[in-house]
mmCIF file of C-alpha atoms in Angstrom:
data_model
loop_
_atom_site.group_PDB
_atom_site.id
_atom_site.type_symbol
_atom_site.label_atom_id
_atom_site.label_comp_id
_atom_site.label_asym_id
_atom_site.label_seq_id
_atom_site.Cartn_x
_atom_site.Cartn_y
_atom_site.Cartn_z
ATOM 1 C CA MET A 1 -0.264 0.048 0.113
ATOM 2 C CA LYS A 2 1.626 3.278 -0.879
ATOM 3 C CA ARG A 3 1.547 6.051 0.707
ATOM 4 C CA VAL A 4 -0.752 9.945 0.645
ATOM 5 C CA LYS A 5 1.232 12.272 1.728
ATOM 6 C CA TYR A 6 -2.049 14.372 1.634
ATOM 7 C CA LYS A 7 -0.771 18.029 2.122
ATOM 8 C CA LYS A 8 0.775 17.384 -2.215
ATOM 9 C CA VAL A 9 -2.269 16.652 -3.444
ATOM 10 C CA ARG A 10 -3.416 18.902 -6.113
ATOM 11 C CA ASN A 11 -6.062 21.078 -6.437
ATOM 12 C CA VAL A 12 -7.660 21.509 -9.315
ATOM 13 C CA GLN A 13 -10.640 24.237 -10.568
ATOM 14 C CA PRO A 14 -14.504 23.117 -10.416
ATOM 15 C CA ASN A 15 -16.287 20.956 -13.360
ATOM 16 C CA TYR A 16 -13.420 19.670 -14.643
ATOM 17 C CA PHE A 17 -12.681 16.246 -15.128
ATOM 18 C CA GLU A 18 -9.319 14.854 -13.268
ATOM 19 C CA TYR A 19 -8.368 12.591 -10.522
ATOM 20 C CA THR A 20 -6.381 13.635 -8.730
ATOM 21 C CA GLY A 21 -4.699 11.048 -7.049
ATOM 22 C CA ILE A 22 -2.318 8.684 -7.108
ATOM 23 C CA HIS A 23 -3.926 5.221 -7.046
ATOM 24 C CA THR A 24 -3.811 5.070 -11.428
ATOM 25 C CA THR A 25 -1.708 1.230 -12.789
ATOM 26 C CA ASP A 26 -4.580 -0.834 -11.129
ATOM 27 C CA PRO A 27 -7.247 -1.523 -13.356
ATOM 28 C CA VAL A 28 -10.824 -0.425 -13.171
ATOM 29 C CA ALA A 29 -13.029 -2.946 -11.584
ATOM 30 C CA MET A 30 -17.163 -2.850 -11.180
ATOM 31 C CA GLN A 31 -19.082 -4.863 -8.774
ATOM 32 C CA LEU A 32 -23.292 -5.091 -8.958
ATOM 33 C CA PHE A 33 -24.875 -6.481 -6.056
ATOM 34 C CA VAL A 34 -28.933 -6.758 -6.187
ATOM 35 C CA TYR A 35 -30.653 -7.391 -3.260
ATOM 36 C CA ASP A 36 -33.871 -8.330 -1.716
ATOM 37 C CA ASP A 37 -35.432 -10.019 1.024
ATOM 38 C CA ALA A 38 -35.765 -13.584 -1.039
ATOM 39 C CA GLY A 39 -32.383 -12.700 -3.114
ATOM 40 C CA TYR A 40 -29.474 -12.107 -4.291
ATOM 41 C CA GLU A 41 -27.189 -11.820 -7.650
ATOM 42 C CA GLU A 42 -23.506 -10.401 -7.810
ATOM 43 C CA TYR A 43 -21.721 -9.470 -10.645
ATOM 44 C CA LYS A 44 -18.478 -9.539 -10.402
ATOM 45 C CA LYS A 45 -16.592 -7.143 -13.020
ATOM 46 C CA VAL A 46 -19.603 -5.983 -14.899
ATOM 47 C CA SER A 47 -19.022 -3.969 -17.352
ATOM 48 C CA LEU A 48 -21.455 -0.084 -17.970
ATOM 49 C CA PRO A 49 -24.197 -1.444 -20.599
ATOM 50 C CA ARG A 50 -25.304 -4.737 -17.985
ATOM 51 C CA VAL A 51 -24.813 -2.281 -16.099
ATOM 52 C CA GLU A 52 -28.228 -0.642 -17.022
ATOM 53 C CA LYS A 53 -29.453 -3.122 -17.683
ATOM 54 C CA GLU A 54 -29.951 -4.617 -14.514
ATOM 55 C CA ILE A 55 -30.581 -0.858 -13.595
ATOM 56 C CA HIS A 56 -33.398 -0.927 -15.427
ATOM 57 C CA ASP A 57 -34.688 -4.037 -15.721
ATOM 58 C CA GLU A 58 -38.364 -4.021 -14.727
ATOM 59 C CA LEU A 59 -39.018 -7.160 -13.455
ATOM 60 C CA GLN A 60 -36.184 -5.769 -10.108
ATOM 61 C CA ILE A 61 -36.646 -2.744 -10.032
ATOM 62 C CA GLU A 62 -37.900 -2.287 -6.387
ATOM 63 C CA ASP A 63 -33.960 -4.883 -5.928
ATOM 64 C CA VAL A 64 -31.449 -2.864 -4.073
ATOM 65 C CA LYS A 65 -28.934 -2.562 -5.836
ATOM 66 C CA TRP A 66 -25.369 -1.648 -4.994
ATOM 67 C CA LEU A 67 -22.396 -0.362 -7.734
ATOM 68 C CA ASN A 68 -18.922 -0.195 -6.084
ATOM 69 C CA ILE A 69 -16.373 0.665 -8.682
ATOM 70 C CA HIS A 70 -12.942 0.089 -7.423
ATOM 71 C CA GLY A 71 -10.331 2.737 -9.266
ATOM 72 C CA LEU A 72 -11.398 6.477 -10.003
ATOM 73 C CA HIS A 73 -8.266 7.672 -12.806
ATOM 74 C CA ASP A 74 -10.710 6.021 -15.653
ATOM 75 C CA VAL A 75 -12.044 9.471 -16.235
ATOM 76 C CA GLU A 76 -14.462 8.900 -18.682
ATOM 77 C CA LEU A 77 -16.413 4.959 -16.853
ATOM 78 C CA ILE A 78 -16.803 7.711 -13.918
ATOM 79 C CA LYS A 79 -18.867 10.562 -16.356
ATOM 80 C CA GLN A 80 -19.843 7.834 -18.575
ATOM 81 C CA VAL A 81 -21.903 6.730 -14.699
ATOM 82 C CA GLY A 82 -22.407 10.073 -14.099
ATOM 83 C CA GLU A 83 -24.670 11.116 -17.271
ATOM 84 C CA MET A 84 -25.661 6.989 -17.020
ATOM 85 C CA LEU A 85 -27.633 8.531 -13.530
ATOM 86 C CA THR A 86 -28.034 11.673 -14.173
ATOM 87 C CA ILE A 87 -25.445 13.441 -11.634
ATOM 88 C CA GLU A 88 -25.048 17.146 -11.652
ATOM 89 C CA PRO A 89 -21.398 17.669 -13.150
ATOM 90 C CA PHE A 90 -19.315 19.145 -9.752
ATOM 91 C CA ILE A 91 -20.141 16.226 -8.610
ATOM 92 C CA ILE A 92 -17.707 13.924 -10.981
ATOM 93 C CA SER A 93 -15.207 17.437 -10.144
ATOM 94 C CA ASP A 94 -15.688 16.617 -6.728
ATOM 95 C CA ILE A 95 -15.928 12.150 -7.188
ATOM 96 C CA LEU A 96 -12.366 12.864 -8.472
ATOM 97 C CA ASN A 97 -10.781 15.311 -7.290
ATOM 98 C CA VAL A 98 -9.559 14.007 -3.752
ATOM 99 C CA ALA A 99 -8.341 16.934 -2.058
ATOM 100 C CA ARG A 100 -11.918 18.511 -1.478
ATOM 101 C CA ARG A 101 -12.793 17.744 2.178
ATOM 102 C CA SER A 102 -15.234 15.436 3.013
ATOM 103 C CA LYS A 103 -18.707 16.250 2.552
ATOM 104 C CA MET A 104 -22.613 15.908 1.971
ATOM 105 C CA GLU A 105 -24.653 16.807 -0.587
ATOM 106 C CA GLU A 106 -28.586 16.495 -1.979
ATOM 107 C CA LEU A 107 -29.635 17.539 -4.050
ATOM 108 C CA ASP A 108 -33.015 17.072 -7.047
ATOM 109 C CA HIS A 109 -33.793 13.842 -5.266
ATOM 110 C CA VAL A 110 -29.900 12.629 -5.141
ATOM 111 C CA LEU A 111 -27.640 12.168 -2.106
ATOM 112 C CA PHE A 112 -23.917 12.273 -1.896
ATOM 113 C CA PHE A 113 -21.184 11.204 0.173
ATOM 114 C CA SER A 114 -17.018 12.210 0.614
ATOM 115 C CA ILE A 115 -16.584 10.295 3.385
ATOM 116 C CA LYS A 116 -11.893 10.289 4.554
ATOM 117 C CA SER A 117 -10.643 6.211 4.901
ATOM 118 C CA ILE A 118 -7.802 6.899 7.011
ATOM 119 C CA LEU A 119 -5.409 4.672 8.515
ATOM 120 C CA PRO A 120 -2.097 4.241 9.786
ATOM 121 C CA GLY A 121 1.052 3.932 7.325
ATOM 122 C CA GLU A 122 4.325 1.138 8.198
ATOM 123 C CA ASP A 123 6.496 3.850 8.444
ATOM 124 C CA ASN A 124 4.065 5.573 11.838
ATOM 125 C CA ASP A 125 4.848 8.876 9.903
ATOM 126 C CA HIS A 126 2.734 8.941 8.031
ATOM 127 C CA VAL A 127 -2.172 7.925 7.649
ATOM 128 C CA HIS A 128 -3.216 6.482 4.602
ATOM 129 C CA VAL A 129 -5.614 8.567 2.959
ATOM 130 C CA GLU A 130 -7.879 6.928 0.766
ATOM 131 C CA GLN A 131 -11.608 9.321 -0.350
ATOM 132 C CA ILE A 132 -14.910 7.408 -0.468
ATOM 133 C CA SER A 133 -18.323 8.305 -2.293
ATOM 134 C CA PHE A 134 -21.321 7.434 -1.963
ATOM 135 C CA LEU A 135 -24.628 8.141 -4.799
ATOM 136 C CA LEU A 136 -27.576 7.376 -3.074
ATOM 137 C CA LYS A 137 -30.214 7.204 -5.657
ATOM 138 C CA ASP A 138 -34.198 5.367 -6.207
ATOM 139 C CA ASN A 139 -33.442 1.620 -5.561
ATOM 140 C CA LEU A 140 -29.159 2.530 -6.302
ATOM 141 C CA LEU A 141 -26.302 3.116 -4.000
ATOM 142 C CA VAL A 142 -22.562 3.447 -5.855
ATOM 143 C CA SER A 143 -19.777 3.891 -4.140
ATOM 144 C CA PHE A 144 -16.607 5.037 -5.580
ATOM 145 C CA GLN A 145 -12.747 3.456 -4.324
ATOM 146 C CA GLU A 146 -10.074 5.471 -5.499
ATOM 147 C CA LYS A 147 -8.205 1.267 -5.410
ATOM 148 C CA LYS A 148 -9.567 -2.548 -4.855
ATOM 149 C CA SER A 149 -9.546 -2.493 -0.334
ATOM 150 C CA ASP A 150 -11.639 -5.466 1.726
ATOM 151 C CA PHE A 151 -13.132 -2.721 4.076
ATOM 152 C CA PHE A 152 -16.867 -3.350 2.542
ATOM 153 C CA THR A 153 -15.458 -7.662 3.573
ATOM 154 C CA HIS A 154 -17.994 -8.040 5.829
ATOM 155 C CA ILE A 155 -21.122 -5.909 4.265
ATOM 156 C CA ARG A 156 -20.725 -8.472 1.013
ATOM 157 C CA GLU A 157 -20.774 -11.287 3.013
ATOM 158 C CA ARG A 158 -24.918 -9.758 5.456
ATOM 159 C CA ILE A 159 -25.661 -9.906 2.428
ATOM 160 C CA LYS A 160 -25.123 -13.357 0.559
ATOM 161 C CA THR A 161 -25.664 -15.383 4.082
ATOM 162 C CA HIS A 162 -28.910 -12.770 4.986
ATOM 163 C CA SER A 163 -27.166 -11.754 7.767
ATOM 164 C CA GLY A 164 -29.015 -8.354 10.331
ATOM 165 C CA ILE A 165 -31.864 -6.432 8.749
ATOM 166 C CA VAL A 166 -29.391 -6.034 5.188
ATOM 167 C CA ARG A 167 -31.342 -7.363 2.774
ATOM 168 C CA LYS A 168 -34.438 -6.701 4.332
ATOM 169 C CA LYS A 169 -33.552 -2.938 3.885
ATOM 170 C CA ARG A 170 -33.593 0.111 1.536
ATOM 171 C CA ASN A 171 -29.961 1.486 -0.152
ATOM 172 C CA ASP A 172 -29.946 4.491 2.535
ATOM 173 C CA TYR A 173 -29.667 1.493 5.738
ATOM 174 C CA LEU A 174 -26.731 -0.008 3.322
ATOM 175 C CA LEU A 175 -24.712 4.220 2.739
ATOM 176 C CA TYR A 176 -25.043 3.650 6.455
ATOM 177 C CA LEU A 177 -23.590 0.357 7.258
ATOM 178 C CA LEU A 178 -20.790 1.330 4.591
ATOM 179 C CA LEU A 179 -20.320 5.091 6.680
ATOM 180 C CA ASP A 180 -19.990 2.993 9.633
ATOM 181 C CA ALA A 181 -17.107 0.469 8.080
ATOM 182 C CA VAL A 182 -14.911 3.868 6.900
ATOM 183 C CA MET A 183 -15.639 5.087 10.323
ATOM 184 C CA GLU A 184 -14.488 2.670 11.847
ATOM 185 C CA ASN A 185 -11.007 3.298 9.884
ATOM 186 C CA PHE A 186 -10.889 6.032 11.940
ATOM 187 C CA TYR A 187 -11.518 4.538 15.399
ATOM 188 C CA ILE A 188 -8.409 1.680 13.531
ATOM 189 C CA THR A 189 -5.430 5.139 13.494
ATOM 190 C CA ILE A 190 -6.607 6.094 16.597
ATOM 191 C CA GLU A 191 -5.944 3.090 19.415
ATOM 192 C CA PHE A 192 -2.336 3.415 16.910
ATOM 193 C CA TYR A 193 -1.995 6.147 17.822
ATOM 194 C CA GLU A 194 -2.763 5.407 21.484
ATOM 195 C CA ASP A 195 -0.104 3.024 21.834
ATOM 196 C CA ILE A 196 2.067 5.025 20.693
ATOM 197 C CA ILE A 197 1.346 8.199 22.272
ATOM 198 C CA GLU A 198 1.272 6.552 25.391
ATOM 199 C CA ASP A 199 4.957 5.951 25.240
ATOM 200 C CA LEU A 200 6.133 8.819 23.992
ATOM 201 C CA LEU A 201 4.534 10.182 27.455
ATOM 202 C CA ILE A 202 6.664 8.030 28.790
ATOM 203 C CA GLU A 203 9.585 8.880 26.951
ATOM 204 C CA SER A 204 9.290 12.661 27.320
ATOM 205 C CA LYS A 205 9.925 11.825 31.177
ATOM 206 C CA THR A 206 12.923 9.812 30.991
ATOM 207 C CA ASN A 207 14.909 10.920 27.079
ATOM 208 C CA ASP A 208 16.567 14.880 26.497
ATOM 209 C CA LYS A 209 16.839 14.025 22.889
ATOM 210 C CA PRO A 210 15.159 16.957 20.370
ATOM 211 C CA ASP A 211 14.147 13.630 18.399
ATOM 212 C CA VAL A 212 11.162 12.540 21.235
ATOM 213 C CA LEU A 213 9.959 16.663 20.081
ATOM 214 C CA VAL A 214 10.020 16.153 16.386
ATOM 215 C CA ARG A 215 7.494 12.226 16.433
ATOM 216 C CA ILE A 216 5.708 14.149 19.059
ATOM 217 C CA GLU A 217 4.954 17.137 16.440
ATOM 218 C CA LYS A 218 4.417 14.041 13.907
ATOM 219 C CA PHE A 219 2.132 12.743 15.723
ATOM 220 C CA ARG A 220 0.580 15.667 17.112
ATOM 221 C CA GLU A 221 0.519 17.070 12.991
ATOM 222 C CA ASN A 222 -1.267 13.731 11.664
ATOM 223 C CA LEU A 223 -4.298 13.839 14.098
ATOM 224 C CA ASN A 224 -5.029 17.517 13.431
ATOM 225 C CA PHE A 225 -5.878 15.666 9.864
ATOM 226 C CA LEU A 226 -7.863 13.516 11.014
ATOM 227 C CA LYS A 227 -9.448 15.759 13.758
ATOM 228 C CA ARG A 228 -10.603 18.341 10.462
ATOM 229 C CA SER A 229 -10.492 14.921 8.045
ATOM 230 C CA ILE A 230 -14.154 13.805 10.869
ATOM 231 C CA LEU A 231 -14.804 17.229 11.250
ATOM 232 C CA PRO A 232 -17.356 17.835 8.098
ATOM 233 C CA LEU A 233 -18.420 14.971 8.032
ATOM 234 C CA ARG A 234 -19.902 15.179 11.853
ATOM 235 C CA ASP A 235 -21.564 18.413 9.996
ATOM 236 C CA ALA A 236 -22.720 16.891 6.779
ATOM 237 C CA LEU A 237 -24.391 14.343 9.468
ATOM 238 C CA PHE A 238 -25.797 17.445 11.464
ATOM 239 C CA ASN A 239 -27.146 18.325 8.380
ATOM 240 C CA LEU A 240 -28.800 15.593 7.749
ATOM 241 C CA LYS A 241 -30.846 14.922 10.868
ATOM 242 C CA SER A 242 -31.726 19.086 10.033
ATOM 243 C CA GLU A 243 -33.271 18.638 7.455
ATOM 244 C CA HIS A 244 -35.680 15.408 9.102
ATOM 245 C CA ASP A 245 -35.811 17.282 11.752
ATOM 246 C CA GLU A 246 -37.428 19.533 9.025
ATOM 247 C CA ALA A 247 -38.603 16.987 6.784
ATOM 248 C CA ASP A 248 -37.668 18.053 4.124
ATOM 249 C CA TYR A 249 -35.658 15.146 2.856
ATOM 250 C CA ASP A 250 -37.357 12.079 2.280
ATOM 251 C CA GLY A 251 -34.607 10.237 0.339
ATOM 252 C CA ILE A 252 -34.306 7.791 3.920
ATOM 253 C CA GLU A 253 -36.791 6.738 4.820
ATOM 254 C CA LYS A 254 -37.898 7.918 8.899
ATOM 255 C CA ALA A 255 -37.007 4.617 10.497
ATOM 256 C CA ASN A 256 -33.609 4.853 9.499
ATOM 257 C CA TYR A 257 -33.223 8.343 10.754
ATOM 258 C CA GLY A 258 -32.050 6.647 14.128
ATOM 259 C CA PHE A 259 -29.157 5.135 12.179
ATOM 260 C CA PHE A 260 -27.690 8.188 11.252
ATOM 261 C CA ALA A 261 -27.755 9.746 14.008
ATOM 262 C CA ARG A 262 -25.539 7.080 15.929
ATOM 263 C CA LEU A 263 -23.289 7.548 12.747
ATOM 264 C CA HIS A 264 -22.797 11.880 13.658
ATOM 265 C CA GLN A 265 -22.660 10.522 17.382
ATOM 266 C CA LYS A 266 -19.805 7.680 16.760
ATOM 267 C CA SER A 267 -18.266 11.146 14.125
ATOM 268 C CA LEU A 268 -18.600 13.507 18.124
ATOM 269 C CA GLU A 269 -17.009 10.626 20.197
ATOM 270 C CA ILE A 270 -14.074 9.823 17.595
ATOM 271 C CA LEU A 271 -13.613 14.516 18.006
ATOM 272 C CA GLU A 272 -13.592 13.747 21.412
ATOM 273 C CA GLN A 273 -10.792 11.058 21.298
ATOM 274 C CA ILE A 274 -9.149 13.392 19.332
ATOM 275 C CA GLU A 275 -8.755 16.302 21.396
ATOM 276 C CA TYR A 276 -7.163 13.609 24.535
ATOM 277 C CA ASP A 277 -5.343 12.525 22.165
ATOM 278 C CA ILE A 278 -3.762 15.786 20.993
ATOM 279 C CA THR A 279 -4.445 16.630 25.065
ATOM 280 C CA ASN A 280 -2.194 13.817 26.301
ATOM 281 C CA LEU A 281 0.886 14.692 23.204
ATOM 282 C CA ASP A 282 0.567 18.868 24.355
ATOM 283 C CA SER A 283 1.482 17.533 27.551
ATOM 284 C CA ALA A 284 4.346 15.580 26.847
ATOM 285 C CA SER A 285 5.623 18.085 24.681
ATOM 286 C CA ASN A 286 5.250 20.807 27.804
ATOM 287 C CA PHE A 287 6.695 18.153 30.010
ATOM 288 C CA TYR A 288 9.522 17.554 27.359
ATOM 289 C CA PHE A 289 10.327 21.518 27.557
ATOM 290 C CA SER A 290 9.845 21.289 31.555
ATOM 291 C CA SER A 291 12.273 18.529 31.804
ATOM 292 C CA GLN A 292 14.933 19.787 29.744
ATOM 293 C CA SER A 293 14.587 23.612 31.815
ATOM 294 C CA HIS A 294 14.688 21.993 34.593
ATOM 295 C CA ARG A 295 18.030 20.051 33.587
ATOM 296 C CA MET A 296 20.074 23.681 32.541
ATOM 297 C CA ASN A 297 18.711 24.851 35.908
ATOM 298 C CA GLU A 298 20.284 22.061 37.072
ATOM 299 C CA ILE A 299 23.794 22.130 35.305
ATOM 300 C CA MET A 300 23.522 27.110 36.284
ATOM 301 C CA LYS A 301 22.655 26.032 39.529
ATOM 302 C CA ILE A 302 25.783 23.465 39.717
ATOM 303 C CA LEU A 303 27.912 26.689 37.527
ATOM 304 C CA THR A 304 26.922 29.990 40.073
ATOM 305 C CA SER A 305 28.334 27.044 42.907
ATOM 306 C CA VAL A 306 31.559 26.040 41.352
ATOM 307 C CA SER A 307 31.826 29.730 40.461
ATOM 308 C CA VAL A 308 30.935 31.686 43.436
ATOM 309 C CA ILE A 309 33.259 28.635 45.739
ATOM 310 C CA PHE A 310 36.223 30.561 43.158
ATOM 311 C CA MET A 311 35.622 33.686 43.253
ATOM 312 C CA PRO A 312 37.212 33.797 47.398
ATOM 313 C CA LEU A 313 39.570 31.731 45.793
ATOM 314 C CA THR A 314 40.510 33.859 42.779
ATOM 315 C CA PHE A 315 40.530 36.656 44.654
ATOM 316 C CA ILE A 316 43.140 35.618 47.832
ATOM 317 C CA VAL A 317 45.175 34.051 44.485
ATOM 318 C CA GLY A 318 45.726 37.753 42.664
ATOM 319 C CA VAL A 319 46.430 39.014 45.769
ATOM 320 C CA TYR A 320 49.347 37.134 46.582
ATOM 321 C CA GLY A 321 49.744 37.166 42.903
ATOM 322 C CA MET A 322 50.728 41.418 43.177
ATOM 323 C CA ASN A 323 54.478 42.160 42.701
ATOM 324 C CA PHE A 324 55.091 44.194 45.836
ATOM 325 C CA ASP A 325 58.160 45.141 47.424
ATOM 326 C CA VAL A 326 56.410 44.766 50.706
ATOM 327 C CA MET A 327 54.041 42.296 51.450
ATOM 328 C CA PRO A 328 55.091 40.088 54.891
ATOM 329 C CA GLU A 329 53.650 37.054 54.587
ATOM 330 C CA LEU A 330 55.612 36.697 51.763
ATOM 331 C CA ARG A 331 58.451 35.519 53.655
ATOM 332 C CA PHE A 332 56.923 33.842 56.025
ATOM 333 C CA LYS A 333 57.774 30.590 56.439
ATOM 334 C CA TYR A 334 54.719 28.713 56.974
ATOM 335 C CA ALA A 335 52.427 31.142 54.975
ATOM 336 C CA TYR A 336 52.523 29.275 52.252
ATOM 337 C CA PHE A 337 50.578 26.525 53.654
ATOM 338 C CA ILE A 338 47.694 29.214 55.731
ATOM 339 C CA VAL A 339 46.586 29.878 53.336
ATOM 340 C CA MET A 340 46.515 27.077 51.328
ATOM 341 C CA PHE A 341 44.910 26.111 54.707
ATOM 342 C CA ILE A 342 42.139 28.843 54.293
ATOM 343 C CA MET A 343 41.559 28.489 50.724
ATOM 344 C CA PHE A 344 40.383 24.654 51.673
ATOM 345 C CA ALA A 345 38.421 26.006 55.121
ATOM 346 C CA LEU A 346 36.785 28.277 53.699
ATOM 347 C CA VAL A 347 35.475 25.528 49.825
ATOM 348 C CA VAL A 348 33.919 23.208 53.198
ATOM 349 C CA GLY A 349 32.700 25.824 55.178
ATOM 350 C CA MET A 350 30.790 27.313 51.243
ATOM 351 C CA VAL A 351 29.793 24.104 50.528
ATOM 352 C CA ILE A 352 29.280 23.006 53.738
ATOM 353 C CA TYR A 353 26.756 26.046 53.941
ATOM 354 C CA PHE A 354 25.230 25.716 50.251
ATOM 355 C CA LYS A 355 23.684 21.551 51.428
ATOM 356 C CA LYS A 356 22.637 22.589 54.222
ATOM 357 C CA LYS A 357 20.540 25.379 51.695
ATOM 358 C CA LYS A 358 19.544 22.398 49.740
ATOM 359 C CA TRP A 359 21.252 24.708 46.845
ATOM 360 C CA PHE A 360 22.439 21.676 45.583
#
């Protein structure tokens, strides 16, 4: 899995169709699920004409259709999907431009969701970022992924095995399950970083090397990116709730609004945990600086004490280093030993005095 440097994503103009991500090697593939309570059909590596045929098949007009697209670099194919669904051009542009923030748009009975899937990288210093978009229209749900991944494997198994209520619900419930699966990646990333943050908190108390502070700043940057990614989703889910309160939106069944309220609550929990982890990193950073300041104070205290101790000794040496003819002590037999004793006594006395004062 390649590392995404999320700071260096190319920006493009609205309504300009260009894929701005890095996943351009694997071929674009589409999978289609058609299901109801009675059964399901799965089409792997399906073509666009076959998708169009299944969508407009009158015998299964009430069935739920889930079209999942792996890969966005085939811009022409994505445009054709948009034309097939009569989607506004700026929505297709938002799907292809992975630099855009997470968002939700509702227009002409089409609900558009764009969300970032974030997982920790192998080197611990960066995160893997993938934009996943969803289009909800009638009984069809289209999901767009930048590359092939296994985020939704368990949901496919639930459809195949008729586990839970997914095949009894419309595509709005399927959208809830897909969004929930993507949001779980935030929990995985946060839990991964929490273990590292705990180690950093301990290391900041024992290690005075500058690389500790560098790592703290890197993880703070990654957590801030997580925060910037989840904030728009929180707002989008809140707006969806507001539309429900105003009874202006009928793309989601009223009985299923409770599921999206859970997602909104999850986004709040994720934000709270991110804020808590950022606070812990701030604490580690503050402790590191406090520890450095304390060490510096200890060093300065020792150096000051040594300087103070040697100041009277330097004065004595300076006095007897002057070249005057009349200095009685110079010709006294025991003058050297007396001066040395006085200097030694001064040192011992000052050390004892400093110890009693607990200055070192």
